[in-house]
Amino acid sequence: MKEKTIEKVREELAGWAYLEELPGSWHGFTLRKIGEPAGDCYDIFTYESEALHKSATAYFHEETHEYKLRIKIGLIELCRIEFITADFVVFEALLKAQLESLLAELETFDPASVSSIVREKEILTWKAGSELPETLEGFSLFIRPAYPVKINNGSYIIIDYVDFSLESSVTVYFNIYRDEFFSEARIWNIPDVNYDFDSNTLPELEERLQTCLVPRLQEVRARAEKEAALRQAKQEHSQTAKEAEEQK
């Protein structure tokens, strides 16, 4: 991040009364003031919950020169478009008007927030969805069809199997505009797409889950563990080289 951008943001944030007045704990989330650059972003503050594996972070994005708010749900991170603005005063107004309700939304599932299209698809009452195993191939069921999570572009997360220790997951989405189910994996938090779960009806998705879910989870785990081993070996090699250099 450019130094002049950091200076600009810090000037606008200097003595920010709103930040000082934020509660330390809010709807199960704990406030952490940051005030540091991270890549091309300047993170201002975050509300986070380790128990829920969720957070909401206010930041300035150098690429677009806008203030934004991103949320993280499990391993999935996205920008909430209703908070995007280049005007710091407007950003404060948006936070005052909507941040508390956003945290409440992240804390507790509200059936009223679900699109009628998702209801009509009968995802919330899907029998096969209610019978999904709590754990599978070392992954835990983090999001289930009875409690879908709305993200951007008309998509809902309806199934999310996660291994937080490996930062890896297999996620199934439903898009209300395309009337389509699809999937994405994350391997050490890097997206990895295949089309094995693409379908348009719940019976079709159920069939694909029965055929493909376990093999996909096994594949993701194997690749994640291989990457973990490579990282460990690289770290050990670097440490050995460092110690050898110090002994010269």
Short mmCIF file of C-alpha atoms in Angstrom, two decimals:
data_model
loop_
_atom_site.label_atom_id
_atom_site.label_comp_id
_atom_site.label_asym_id
_atom_site.label_seq_id
_atom_site.Cartn_x
_atom_site.Cartn_y
_atom_site.Cartn_z
CA MET A 1 0.00 0.00 0.00
CA LYS A 2 1.34 3.43 -0.93
CA GLU A 3 2.59 5.57 1.91
CA LYS A 4 0.57 8.58 0.75
CA THR A 5 -2.61 6.46 0.89
CA ILE A 6 -1.80 5.35 4.42
CA GLU A 7 -1.26 8.96 5.44
CA LYS A 8 -4.56 10.01 3.83
CA VAL A 9 -6.55 7.34 5.64
CA ARG A 10 -4.87 8.02 8.98
CA GLU A 11 -5.63 11.71 8.65
CA GLU A 12 -9.33 10.95 8.11
CA LEU A 13 -9.37 8.47 10.99
CA ALA A 14 -7.55 10.73 13.44
CA GLY A 15 -9.73 11.32 16.50
CA TRP A 16 -12.63 9.38 14.98
CA ALA A 17 -15.26 9.59 17.72
CA TYR A 18 -17.39 6.79 16.25
CA LEU A 19 -14.55 4.29 16.57
CA GLU A 20 -13.95 5.26 20.20
CA GLU A 21 -17.64 4.84 21.02
CA LEU A 22 -18.03 1.34 19.55
CA PRO A 23 -18.87 -1.30 22.18
CA GLY A 24 -16.15 -3.80 22.98
CA SER A 25 -18.63 -6.66 22.60
CA TRP A 26 -21.62 -6.62 20.28
CA HIS A 27 -24.00 -9.46 19.40
CA GLY A 28 -21.43 -12.09 20.35
CA PHE A 29 -18.57 -10.38 18.49
CA THR A 30 -15.48 -8.79 20.03
CA LEU A 31 -14.07 -5.49 18.78
CA ARG A 32 -10.42 -5.36 17.72
CA LYS A 33 -9.01 -2.02 16.57
CA ILE A 34 -6.38 -2.52 13.88
CA GLY A 35 -5.26 0.65 12.10
CA GLU A 36 -2.67 -1.07 9.89
CA PRO A 37 -2.17 -1.73 6.16
CA ALA A 38 -2.64 -5.29 4.90
CA GLY A 39 -1.74 -5.73 1.26
CA ASP A 40 -3.65 -3.13 -0.74
CA CYS A 41 -6.10 -2.54 2.12
CA TYR A 42 -5.94 -0.49 5.29
CA ASP A 43 -7.83 -2.41 7.97
CA ILE A 44 -9.49 -0.08 10.46
CA PHE A 45 -11.31 -2.34 12.90
CA THR A 46 -12.97 -5.73 13.04
CA TYR A 47 -15.68 -7.45 15.02
CA GLU A 48 -14.82 -11.14 15.25
CA SER A 49 -16.08 -14.31 16.89
CA GLU A 50 -13.76 -17.31 17.06
CA ALA A 51 -16.64 -19.50 18.23
CA LEU A 52 -18.77 -18.61 15.20
CA HIS A 53 -15.83 -18.46 12.77
CA LYS A 54 -17.19 -15.13 11.54
CA SER A 55 -16.02 -11.51 11.37
CA ALA A 56 -16.87 -8.10 9.93
CA THR A 57 -13.98 -5.76 9.06
CA ALA A 58 -14.07 -2.08 8.07
CA TYR A 59 -11.25 -1.08 5.72
CA PHE A 60 -10.05 1.27 2.99
CA HIS A 61 -9.27 -0.31 -0.38
CA GLU A 62 -6.44 1.36 -2.26
CA GLU A 63 -7.33 -0.16 -5.62
CA THR A 64 -10.75 1.52 -5.73
CA HIS A 65 -10.06 4.34 -3.23
CA GLU A 66 -13.19 3.40 -1.32
CA TYR A 67 -14.14 2.54 2.23
CA LYS A 68 -15.67 -0.92 2.47
CA LEU A 69 -16.78 -3.60 4.90
CA ARG A 70 -15.96 -7.26 4.34
CA ILE A 71 -17.42 -10.21 6.17
CA LYS A 72 -15.90 -13.62 6.69
CA ILE A 73 -18.07 -16.68 7.22
CA GLY A 74 -15.98 -19.77 7.77
CA LEU A 75 -13.35 -19.54 5.02
CA ILE A 76 -15.47 -17.45 2.67
CA GLU A 77 -14.80 -13.71 2.59
CA LEU A 78 -16.79 -11.12 0.67
CA CYS A 79 -17.38 -7.39 0.49
CA ARG A 80 -20.85 -6.13 1.47
CA ILE A 81 -21.79 -3.82 -1.38
CA GLU A 82 -24.16 -1.69 0.70
CA PHE A 83 -21.21 -0.28 2.66
CA ILE A 84 -19.05 0.77 -0.32
CA THR A 85 -18.36 4.51 -0.56
CA ALA A 86 -15.47 6.85 -1.34
CA ASP A 87 -16.81 9.38 1.19
CA PHE A 88 -15.60 8.88 4.77
CA VAL A 89 -18.58 10.78 6.22
CA VAL A 90 -21.00 8.58 4.27
CA PHE A 91 -19.10 5.48 5.43
CA GLU A 92 -19.60 6.48 9.05
CA ALA A 93 -23.30 7.05 8.42
CA LEU A 94 -23.61 3.60 6.81
CA LEU A 95 -21.87 1.96 9.76
CA LYS A 96 -24.10 3.77 12.24
CA ALA A 97 -27.21 2.72 10.35
CA GLN A 98 -26.37 -0.88 9.48
CA LEU A 99 -23.42 -2.38 11.35
CA GLU A 100 -25.37 -3.56 14.39
CA SER A 101 -28.04 -5.25 12.28
CA LEU A 102 -25.31 -6.92 10.22
CA LEU A 103 -23.68 -8.37 13.34
CA ALA A 104 -27.07 -9.56 14.58
CA GLU A 105 -27.61 -11.21 11.19
CA LEU A 106 -24.24 -12.96 11.46
CA GLU A 107 -24.93 -14.09 15.03
CA THR A 108 -28.41 -15.56 14.61
CA PHE A 109 -30.13 -17.05 11.60
CA ASP A 110 -33.29 -15.16 10.64
CA PRO A 111 -35.65 -17.18 8.40
CA ALA A 112 -37.30 -13.94 7.27
CA SER A 113 -34.05 -12.92 5.56
CA VAL A 114 -34.21 -15.85 3.13
CA SER A 115 -35.47 -15.20 -0.41
CA SER A 116 -38.88 -16.57 -1.31
CA ILE A 117 -37.17 -18.33 -4.23
CA VAL A 118 -35.05 -20.35 -1.80
CA ARG A 119 -38.17 -21.21 0.20
CA GLU A 120 -40.09 -22.27 -2.91
CA LYS A 121 -37.14 -24.48 -3.85
CA GLU A 122 -37.77 -26.23 -0.48
CA ILE A 123 -34.11 -26.05 0.46
CA LEU A 124 -34.83 -25.24 4.11
CA THR A 125 -37.04 -28.33 4.53
CA TRP A 126 -35.05 -30.66 2.27
CA LYS A 127 -35.05 -34.10 3.92
CA ALA A 128 -31.69 -35.19 2.49
CA GLY A 129 -30.20 -31.90 3.68
CA SER A 130 -31.30 -32.56 7.24
CA GLU A 131 -29.63 -36.00 7.12
CA LEU A 132 -26.16 -34.80 6.11
CA PRO A 133 -23.46 -36.18 8.46
CA GLU A 134 -22.07 -33.74 11.02
CA THR A 135 -18.57 -34.88 10.12
CA LEU A 136 -17.31 -36.46 6.92
CA GLU A 137 -13.73 -37.36 5.93
CA GLY A 138 -12.42 -35.15 8.73
CA PHE A 139 -14.54 -32.13 7.70
CA SER A 140 -17.26 -30.60 9.88
CA LEU A 141 -20.65 -29.47 8.60
CA PHE A 142 -20.42 -25.72 9.17
CA ILE A 143 -23.43 -24.56 7.13
CA ARG A 144 -26.46 -26.73 6.41
CA PRO A 145 -29.48 -26.32 4.09
CA ALA A 146 -31.90 -25.48 6.90
CA TYR A 147 -29.81 -22.36 7.66
CA PRO A 148 -28.57 -21.01 4.30
CA VAL A 149 -26.29 -17.99 4.23
CA LYS A 150 -26.83 -15.22 1.70
CA ILE A 151 -23.75 -13.90 -0.06
CA ASN A 152 -23.34 -11.72 -3.18
CA ASN A 153 -24.86 -11.96 -6.67
CA GLY A 154 -27.97 -13.86 -5.64
CA SER A 155 -26.13 -16.87 -4.22
CA TYR A 156 -26.72 -18.71 -0.96
CA ILE A 157 -24.35 -21.11 0.76
CA ILE A 158 -26.45 -24.18 1.53
CA ILE A 159 -23.76 -26.75 2.44
CA ASP A 160 -20.28 -26.07 3.77
CA TYR A 161 -17.95 -28.81 5.01
CA VAL A 162 -14.85 -27.23 6.55
CA ASP A 163 -11.57 -28.27 8.13
CA PHE A 164 -10.36 -25.06 9.74
CA SER A 165 -7.01 -26.59 10.69
CA LEU A 166 -6.21 -27.05 7.00
CA GLU A 167 -8.10 -23.93 5.87
CA SER A 168 -9.90 -26.18 3.40
CA SER A 169 -13.54 -26.80 2.54
CA VAL A 170 -16.13 -28.04 0.08
CA THR A 171 -19.07 -25.67 -0.38
CA VAL A 172 -22.36 -26.01 -2.26
CA TYR A 173 -24.25 -22.91 -3.38
CA PHE A 174 -27.65 -22.12 -4.84
CA ASN A 175 -28.06 -19.13 -7.15
CA ILE A 176 -31.57 -17.69 -7.29
CA TYR A 177 -31.08 -15.98 -10.67
CA ARG A 178 -29.75 -19.03 -12.51
CA ASP A 179 -31.87 -21.49 -10.53
CA GLU A 180 -28.74 -23.58 -10.19
CA PHE A 181 -26.75 -25.49 -7.59
CA PHE A 182 -22.97 -25.42 -7.93
CA SER A 183 -19.89 -26.05 -5.82
CA GLU A 184 -16.45 -24.70 -4.99
CA ALA A 185 -13.68 -26.11 -2.83
CA ARG A 186 -10.95 -24.24 -0.98
CA ILE A 187 -7.52 -25.74 -0.45
CA TRP A 188 -5.52 -23.69 2.03
CA ASN A 189 -8.10 -20.98 1.29
CA ILE A 190 -7.37 -20.98 -2.46
CA PRO A 191 -10.53 -21.58 -4.54
CA ASP A 192 -10.67 -24.79 -6.57
CA VAL A 193 -13.68 -25.30 -8.84
CA ASN A 194 -15.14 -28.39 -10.44
CA TYR A 195 -18.56 -29.04 -11.95
CA ASP A 196 -19.48 -32.35 -10.33
CA PHE A 197 -22.32 -30.84 -8.32
CA ASP A 198 -23.90 -28.62 -11.00
CA SER A 199 -27.63 -29.31 -11.00
CA ASN A 200 -31.03 -27.61 -11.12
CA THR A 201 -33.19 -29.67 -8.79
CA LEU A 202 -32.81 -31.04 -5.28
CA PRO A 203 -33.22 -34.69 -6.38
CA GLU A 204 -30.46 -34.16 -8.93
CA LEU A 205 -28.23 -32.48 -6.33
CA GLU A 206 -28.93 -35.31 -3.87
CA GLU A 207 -27.79 -37.85 -6.45
CA ARG A 208 -24.60 -35.89 -7.14
CA LEU A 209 -23.88 -35.55 -3.43
CA GLN A 210 -24.24 -39.30 -2.95
CA THR A 211 -21.86 -39.95 -5.82
CA CYS A 212 -19.34 -37.13 -5.56
CA LEU A 213 -19.24 -35.62 -2.05
CA VAL A 214 -17.03 -38.17 -0.32
CA PRO A 215 -14.53 -38.44 -3.23
CA ARG A 216 -14.36 -34.65 -3.45
CA LEU A 217 -13.72 -34.29 0.28
CA GLN A 218 -11.05 -36.99 0.07
CA GLU A 219 -9.40 -35.21 -2.85
CA VAL A 220 -9.40 -31.84 -1.08
CA ARG A 221 -7.98 -33.36 2.10
CA ALA A 222 -5.21 -35.19 0.23
CA ARG A 223 -4.18 -32.06 -1.63
CA ALA A 224 -4.34 -29.91 1.50
CA GLU A 225 -2.24 -32.37 3.50
CA LYS A 226 0.29 -32.61 0.66
CA GLU A 227 0.58 -28.82 0.62
CA ALA A 228 0.96 -28.78 4.42
CA ALA A 229 3.81 -31.29 4.18
CA LEU A 230 5.53 -29.23 1.48
CA ARG A 231 5.23 -26.10 3.60
CA GLN A 232 6.64 -27.91 6.61
CA ALA A 233 9.58 -29.28 4.61
CA LYS A 234 10.31 -25.84 3.19
CA GLN A 235 10.21 -24.30 6.64
CA GLU A 236 12.54 -26.95 8.05
CA HIS A 237 14.95 -26.46 5.12
CA SER A 238 14.99 -22.70 5.67
CA GLN A 239 15.63 -23.18 9.38
CA THR A 240 18.48 -25.62 8.71
CA ALA A 241 20.04 -23.24 6.19
CA LYS A 242 19.74 -20.37 8.65
CA GLU A 243 21.40 -22.35 11.44
CA ALA A 244 24.21 -23.43 9.10
CA GLU A 245 24.80 -19.82 8.08
CA GLU A 246 24.93 -18.71 11.72
CA GLN A 247 27.54 -21.37 12.51
CA LYS A 248 29.96 -20.10 9.84
#
